[in-house]
Amino acid sequence: EYVREGGRSEIERTKNVIEQPLPAGPSSKLSTTLFISRLSTGLAEIDIYDHVVASVPVKGINLLRNRRTVDHLSLGTAFVDFFTADDAAIALENLDGSSELARAGFKLKVNF
């Protein structure tokens, strides 16, 4: 068994990391951003903001765009930041599977 400086083996170090508890559910600091896919390519940030802010406050939106096109069309994906994890959870419930703002024939896919 390989032993590093400090006398602890790599296996022991890994075991300690794995055994640490993960943050719980929607109230953790890691889950205040949602990834939204299958958005219509003609959308702007304000369109997403107007739709989402109707149910929860929004901290910011990063809409991914195609820089090679003249009008920088949306790539159909966005990251939406919320002030709290609870707001993000509410938005997830409201948006996931919705056909509003989605490409024709698709439903939105929303993940943490």
Short mmCIF file of N, CA and C in Angstrom, two decimals, residues 2-109:
data_model
loop_
_atom_site.label_atom_id
_atom_site.label_comp_id
_atom_site.label_asym_id
_atom_site.label_seq_id
_atom_site.Cartn_x
_atom_site.Cartn_y
_atom_site.Cartn_z
N TYR A 2 0.59 2.16 -0.90
CA TYR A 2 1.37 3.38 -1.06
C TYR A 2 1.04 4.37 0.06
N VAL A 3 2.07 4.89 0.75
CA VAL A 3 1.85 5.82 1.85
C VAL A 3 2.45 7.17 1.46
N ARG A 4 1.63 8.22 1.56
CA ARG A 4 2.08 9.58 1.26
C ARG A 4 2.64 10.23 2.50
N GLU A 5 3.09 11.47 2.33
CA GLU A 5 3.58 12.24 3.47
C GLU A 5 2.50 12.35 4.52
N GLY A 6 2.88 12.33 5.76
CA GLY A 6 1.92 12.42 6.85
C GLY A 6 1.46 11.06 7.34
N GLY A 7 1.90 9.98 6.69
CA GLY A 7 1.61 8.64 7.17
C GLY A 7 0.24 8.09 6.81
N ARG A 8 -0.58 8.83 6.06
CA ARG A 8 -1.91 8.32 5.68
C ARG A 8 -1.86 7.79 4.26
N SER A 9 -2.44 6.64 4.06
CA SER A 9 -2.46 6.07 2.73
C SER A 9 -3.50 6.78 1.86
N GLU A 10 -3.35 6.63 0.55
CA GLU A 10 -4.30 7.22 -0.38
C GLU A 10 -5.70 6.64 -0.16
N ILE A 11 -5.77 5.37 0.18
CA ILE A 11 -7.06 4.72 0.44
C ILE A 11 -7.73 5.35 1.65
N GLU A 12 -7.00 5.60 2.72
CA GLU A 12 -7.57 6.22 3.91
C GLU A 12 -8.06 7.63 3.60
N ARG A 13 -7.28 8.38 2.82
CA ARG A 13 -7.68 9.74 2.47
C ARG A 13 -8.96 9.73 1.64
N THR A 14 -9.06 8.83 0.68
CA THR A 14 -10.25 8.72 -0.15
C THR A 14 -11.45 8.29 0.67
N LYS A 15 -11.24 7.35 1.58
CA LYS A 15 -12.33 6.86 2.43
C LYS A 15 -12.91 8.00 3.26
N ASN A 16 -12.06 8.86 3.80
CA ASN A 16 -12.54 9.99 4.60
C ASN A 16 -13.36 10.96 3.77
N VAL A 17 -12.97 11.19 2.53
CA VAL A 17 -13.71 12.09 1.66
C VAL A 17 -15.07 11.52 1.32
N ILE A 18 -15.11 10.22 1.00
CA ILE A 18 -16.35 9.57 0.63
C ILE A 18 -17.34 9.53 1.79
N GLU A 19 -16.86 9.37 3.01
CA GLU A 19 -17.75 9.23 4.15
C GLU A 19 -18.33 10.56 4.64
N GLN A 20 -17.83 11.68 4.12
CA GLN A 20 -18.39 12.96 4.54
C GLN A 20 -19.78 13.10 3.96
N PRO A 21 -20.73 13.58 4.76
CA PRO A 21 -22.10 13.68 4.27
C PRO A 21 -22.23 14.76 3.19
N LEU A 22 -23.07 14.48 2.20
CA LEU A 22 -23.35 15.43 1.15
C LEU A 22 -24.41 16.42 1.62
N PRO A 23 -24.43 17.62 1.07
CA PRO A 23 -25.48 18.57 1.42
C PRO A 23 -26.85 17.99 1.09
N ALA A 24 -27.83 18.25 1.91
CA ALA A 24 -29.14 17.65 1.74
C ALA A 24 -30.03 18.50 0.85
N GLY A 25 -30.67 17.85 -0.10
CA GLY A 25 -31.75 18.35 -0.93
C GLY A 25 -31.69 19.79 -1.41
N PRO A 26 -32.86 20.35 -1.65
CA PRO A 26 -32.93 21.66 -2.27
C PRO A 26 -32.42 22.81 -1.41
N SER A 27 -32.20 22.60 -0.13
CA SER A 27 -31.76 23.70 0.72
C SER A 27 -30.24 23.84 0.75
N SER A 28 -29.51 23.04 -0.02
CA SER A 28 -28.05 23.13 -0.03
C SER A 28 -27.59 24.32 -0.88
N LYS A 29 -26.37 24.78 -0.64
CA LYS A 29 -25.83 25.90 -1.38
C LYS A 29 -25.54 25.53 -2.83
N LEU A 30 -25.42 24.26 -3.13
CA LEU A 30 -25.05 23.83 -4.46
C LEU A 30 -26.20 23.83 -5.45
N SER A 31 -27.41 24.02 -5.00
CA SER A 31 -28.54 23.83 -5.89
C SER A 31 -29.36 25.10 -6.11
N THR A 32 -28.69 26.23 -6.30
CA THR A 32 -29.43 27.45 -6.58
C THR A 32 -29.43 27.80 -8.07
N THR A 33 -28.82 26.96 -8.89
CA THR A 33 -28.78 27.18 -10.34
C THR A 33 -29.46 26.02 -11.05
N LEU A 34 -30.32 26.36 -11.99
CA LEU A 34 -30.99 25.36 -12.82
C LEU A 34 -30.44 25.41 -14.23
N PHE A 35 -30.33 24.26 -14.85
CA PHE A 35 -29.95 24.14 -16.25
C PHE A 35 -31.22 23.83 -17.03
N ILE A 36 -31.54 24.68 -17.99
CA ILE A 36 -32.76 24.51 -18.78
C ILE A 36 -32.35 24.23 -20.22
N SER A 37 -32.88 23.16 -20.79
CA SER A 37 -32.58 22.82 -22.18
C SER A 37 -33.86 22.70 -22.98
N ARG A 38 -33.70 22.62 -24.29
CA ARG A 38 -34.79 22.54 -25.28
C ARG A 38 -35.56 23.85 -25.40
N LEU A 39 -34.89 24.97 -25.10
CA LEU A 39 -35.52 26.28 -25.27
C LEU A 39 -35.59 26.63 -26.75
N SER A 40 -36.55 27.46 -27.11
CA SER A 40 -36.67 27.96 -28.47
C SER A 40 -35.44 28.79 -28.82
N THR A 41 -34.98 28.72 -30.05
CA THR A 41 -33.76 29.44 -30.43
C THR A 41 -34.00 30.95 -30.59
N GLY A 42 -35.22 31.39 -30.67
CA GLY A 42 -35.51 32.81 -30.84
C GLY A 42 -35.67 33.57 -29.54
N LEU A 43 -35.42 32.94 -28.42
CA LEU A 43 -35.62 33.59 -27.12
C LEU A 43 -34.46 34.49 -26.74
N ALA A 44 -34.78 35.49 -25.92
CA ALA A 44 -33.77 36.34 -25.30
C ALA A 44 -33.87 36.13 -23.79
N GLU A 45 -32.89 36.64 -23.06
CA GLU A 45 -32.88 36.50 -21.60
C GLU A 45 -34.14 37.07 -20.97
N ILE A 46 -34.63 38.18 -21.51
CA ILE A 46 -35.82 38.82 -20.94
C ILE A 46 -37.05 37.94 -21.06
N ASP A 47 -37.14 37.13 -22.11
CA ASP A 47 -38.27 36.21 -22.27
C ASP A 47 -38.27 35.16 -21.17
N ILE A 48 -37.10 34.62 -20.89
CA ILE A 48 -36.99 33.62 -19.82
C ILE A 48 -37.26 34.27 -18.47
N TYR A 49 -36.68 35.44 -18.26
CA TYR A 49 -36.86 36.17 -17.01
C TYR A 49 -38.34 36.44 -16.74
N ASP A 50 -39.05 36.97 -17.73
CA ASP A 50 -40.48 37.28 -17.56
C ASP A 50 -41.29 36.05 -17.22
N HIS A 51 -40.94 34.92 -17.80
CA HIS A 51 -41.69 33.69 -17.56
C HIS A 51 -41.41 33.11 -16.16
N VAL A 52 -40.15 33.12 -15.76
CA VAL A 52 -39.76 32.50 -14.49
C VAL A 52 -40.09 33.40 -13.30
N VAL A 53 -39.89 34.70 -13.43
CA VAL A 53 -40.08 35.62 -12.31
C VAL A 53 -41.54 35.71 -11.89
N ALA A 54 -42.44 35.21 -12.70
CA ALA A 54 -43.85 35.19 -12.32
C ALA A 54 -44.09 34.30 -11.10
N SER A 55 -43.22 33.32 -10.89
CA SER A 55 -43.41 32.41 -9.74
C SER A 55 -42.36 32.59 -8.65
N VAL A 56 -41.12 32.92 -9.00
CA VAL A 56 -40.05 33.08 -8.01
C VAL A 56 -39.07 34.17 -8.47
N PRO A 57 -38.39 34.82 -7.53
CA PRO A 57 -37.40 35.83 -7.93
C PRO A 57 -36.17 35.19 -8.58
N VAL A 58 -35.62 35.86 -9.58
CA VAL A 58 -34.48 35.37 -10.34
C VAL A 58 -33.28 36.26 -10.07
N LYS A 59 -32.14 35.63 -9.81
CA LYS A 59 -30.90 36.37 -9.56
C LYS A 59 -30.19 36.71 -10.87
N GLY A 60 -30.18 35.78 -11.82
CA GLY A 60 -29.53 36.03 -13.10
C GLY A 60 -29.78 34.91 -14.09
N ILE A 61 -29.56 35.22 -15.36
CA ILE A 61 -29.77 34.25 -16.43
C ILE A 61 -28.58 34.30 -17.38
N ASN A 62 -28.07 33.13 -17.73
CA ASN A 62 -27.01 33.02 -18.72
C ASN A 62 -27.53 32.16 -19.86
N LEU A 63 -27.94 32.81 -20.93
CA LEU A 63 -28.46 32.12 -22.11
C LEU A 63 -27.30 31.87 -23.06
N LEU A 64 -27.05 30.62 -23.38
CA LEU A 64 -25.96 30.27 -24.27
C LEU A 64 -26.34 30.61 -25.71
N ARG A 65 -25.43 31.28 -26.41
CA ARG A 65 -25.71 31.75 -27.76
C ARG A 65 -24.67 31.26 -28.76
N ASN A 66 -25.09 31.17 -30.01
CA ASN A 66 -24.20 30.79 -31.10
C ASN A 66 -23.51 32.06 -31.61
N ARG A 67 -22.24 32.21 -31.34
CA ARG A 67 -21.51 33.41 -31.73
C ARG A 67 -21.19 33.45 -33.22
N ARG A 68 -21.36 32.34 -33.90
CA ARG A 68 -21.04 32.29 -35.33
C ARG A 68 -22.16 32.83 -36.20
N THR A 69 -23.37 32.93 -35.66
CA THR A 69 -24.47 33.47 -36.44
C THR A 69 -24.49 34.98 -36.30
N VAL A 70 -25.02 35.65 -37.29
CA VAL A 70 -25.06 37.11 -37.29
C VAL A 70 -25.88 37.65 -36.13
N ASP A 71 -27.04 37.05 -35.88
CA ASP A 71 -27.92 37.55 -34.82
C ASP A 71 -27.73 36.81 -33.49
N HIS A 72 -26.69 36.00 -33.37
CA HIS A 72 -26.35 35.29 -32.13
C HIS A 72 -27.57 34.56 -31.54
N LEU A 73 -28.13 33.67 -32.32
CA LEU A 73 -29.29 32.91 -31.88
C LEU A 73 -28.97 32.08 -30.64
N SER A 74 -29.99 31.84 -29.85
CA SER A 74 -29.85 30.99 -28.67
C SER A 74 -29.52 29.57 -29.09
N LEU A 75 -28.70 28.90 -28.29
CA LEU A 75 -28.41 27.49 -28.53
C LEU A 75 -29.47 26.59 -27.92
N GLY A 76 -30.45 27.21 -27.26
CA GLY A 76 -31.54 26.43 -26.67
C GLY A 76 -31.28 25.96 -25.26
N THR A 77 -30.22 26.48 -24.63
CA THR A 77 -29.92 26.12 -23.25
C THR A 77 -29.60 27.37 -22.44
N ALA A 78 -29.92 27.31 -21.16
CA ALA A 78 -29.66 28.46 -20.28
C ALA A 78 -29.41 27.98 -18.85
N PHE A 79 -28.67 28.78 -18.12
CA PHE A 79 -28.48 28.59 -16.69
C PHE A 79 -29.22 29.73 -15.99
N VAL A 80 -30.09 29.38 -15.05
CA VAL A 80 -30.85 30.39 -14.32
C VAL A 80 -30.46 30.30 -12.85
N ASP A 81 -30.01 31.42 -12.30
CA ASP A 81 -29.59 31.49 -10.89
C ASP A 81 -30.72 32.07 -10.06
N PHE A 82 -30.92 31.48 -8.88
CA PHE A 82 -31.94 31.93 -7.94
C PHE A 82 -31.29 32.35 -6.64
N PHE A 83 -32.00 33.12 -5.84
CA PHE A 83 -31.47 33.59 -4.57
C PHE A 83 -31.39 32.48 -3.53
N THR A 84 -32.35 31.56 -3.56
CA THR A 84 -32.34 30.45 -2.60
C THR A 84 -32.58 29.14 -3.33
N ALA A 85 -32.19 28.07 -2.68
CA ALA A 85 -32.40 26.74 -3.24
C ALA A 85 -33.89 26.40 -3.29
N ASP A 86 -34.64 26.92 -2.34
CA ASP A 86 -36.09 26.67 -2.34
C ASP A 86 -36.75 27.31 -3.56
N ASP A 87 -36.30 28.51 -3.93
CA ASP A 87 -36.82 29.15 -5.14
C ASP A 87 -36.48 28.32 -6.37
N ALA A 88 -35.27 27.78 -6.41
CA ALA A 88 -34.86 26.94 -7.54
C ALA A 88 -35.72 25.68 -7.62
N ALA A 89 -36.04 25.11 -6.46
CA ALA A 89 -36.88 23.90 -6.44
C ALA A 89 -38.29 24.20 -6.95
N ILE A 90 -38.83 25.35 -6.58
CA ILE A 90 -40.16 25.74 -7.06
C ILE A 90 -40.12 25.94 -8.57
N ALA A 91 -39.10 26.62 -9.06
CA ALA A 91 -38.97 26.84 -10.50
C ALA A 91 -38.82 25.52 -11.25
N LEU A 92 -38.08 24.59 -10.67
CA LEU A 92 -37.91 23.27 -11.29
C LEU A 92 -39.26 22.59 -11.47
N GLU A 93 -40.07 22.61 -10.43
CA GLU A 93 -41.40 22.00 -10.50
C GLU A 93 -42.27 22.68 -11.55
N ASN A 94 -42.18 24.01 -11.64
CA ASN A 94 -43.03 24.75 -12.58
C ASN A 94 -42.58 24.63 -14.03
N LEU A 95 -41.27 24.51 -14.26
CA LEU A 95 -40.75 24.55 -15.63
C LEU A 95 -40.53 23.19 -16.27
N ASP A 96 -40.13 22.19 -15.50
CA ASP A 96 -39.79 20.89 -16.08
C ASP A 96 -41.01 20.28 -16.76
N GLY A 97 -40.87 19.98 -18.04
CA GLY A 97 -41.95 19.38 -18.81
C GLY A 97 -42.90 20.39 -19.42
N SER A 98 -42.67 21.66 -19.19
CA SER A 98 -43.52 22.71 -19.74
C SER A 98 -43.25 22.87 -21.23
N SER A 99 -44.29 23.20 -21.99
CA SER A 99 -44.10 23.42 -23.42
C SER A 99 -43.94 24.90 -23.75
N GLU A 100 -44.22 25.78 -22.77
CA GLU A 100 -44.00 27.21 -22.98
C GLU A 100 -42.49 27.46 -23.04
N LEU A 101 -42.06 28.32 -23.93
CA LEU A 101 -40.67 28.67 -24.17
C LEU A 101 -39.88 27.55 -24.85
N ALA A 102 -40.49 26.41 -25.07
CA ALA A 102 -39.77 25.26 -25.64
C ALA A 102 -39.79 25.29 -27.16
N ARG A 103 -38.85 24.56 -27.76
CA ARG A 103 -38.86 24.38 -29.21
C ARG A 103 -40.16 23.70 -29.61
N ALA A 104 -40.55 23.92 -30.84
CA ALA A 104 -41.78 23.31 -31.35
C ALA A 104 -41.69 21.79 -31.23
N GLY A 105 -42.70 21.19 -30.63
CA GLY A 105 -42.75 19.74 -30.49
C GLY A 105 -41.98 19.18 -29.32
N PHE A 106 -41.37 20.03 -28.51
CA PHE A 106 -40.59 19.58 -27.37
C PHE A 106 -41.15 20.14 -26.07
N LYS A 107 -40.70 19.57 -24.97
CA LYS A 107 -41.00 20.08 -23.64
C LYS A 107 -39.67 20.41 -22.98
N LEU A 108 -39.69 21.42 -22.12
CA LEU A 108 -38.45 21.83 -21.43
C LEU A 108 -37.92 20.72 -20.56
N LYS A 109 -36.61 20.63 -20.49
CA LYS A 109 -35.91 19.71 -19.60
C LYS A 109 -35.14 20.59 -18.62
#
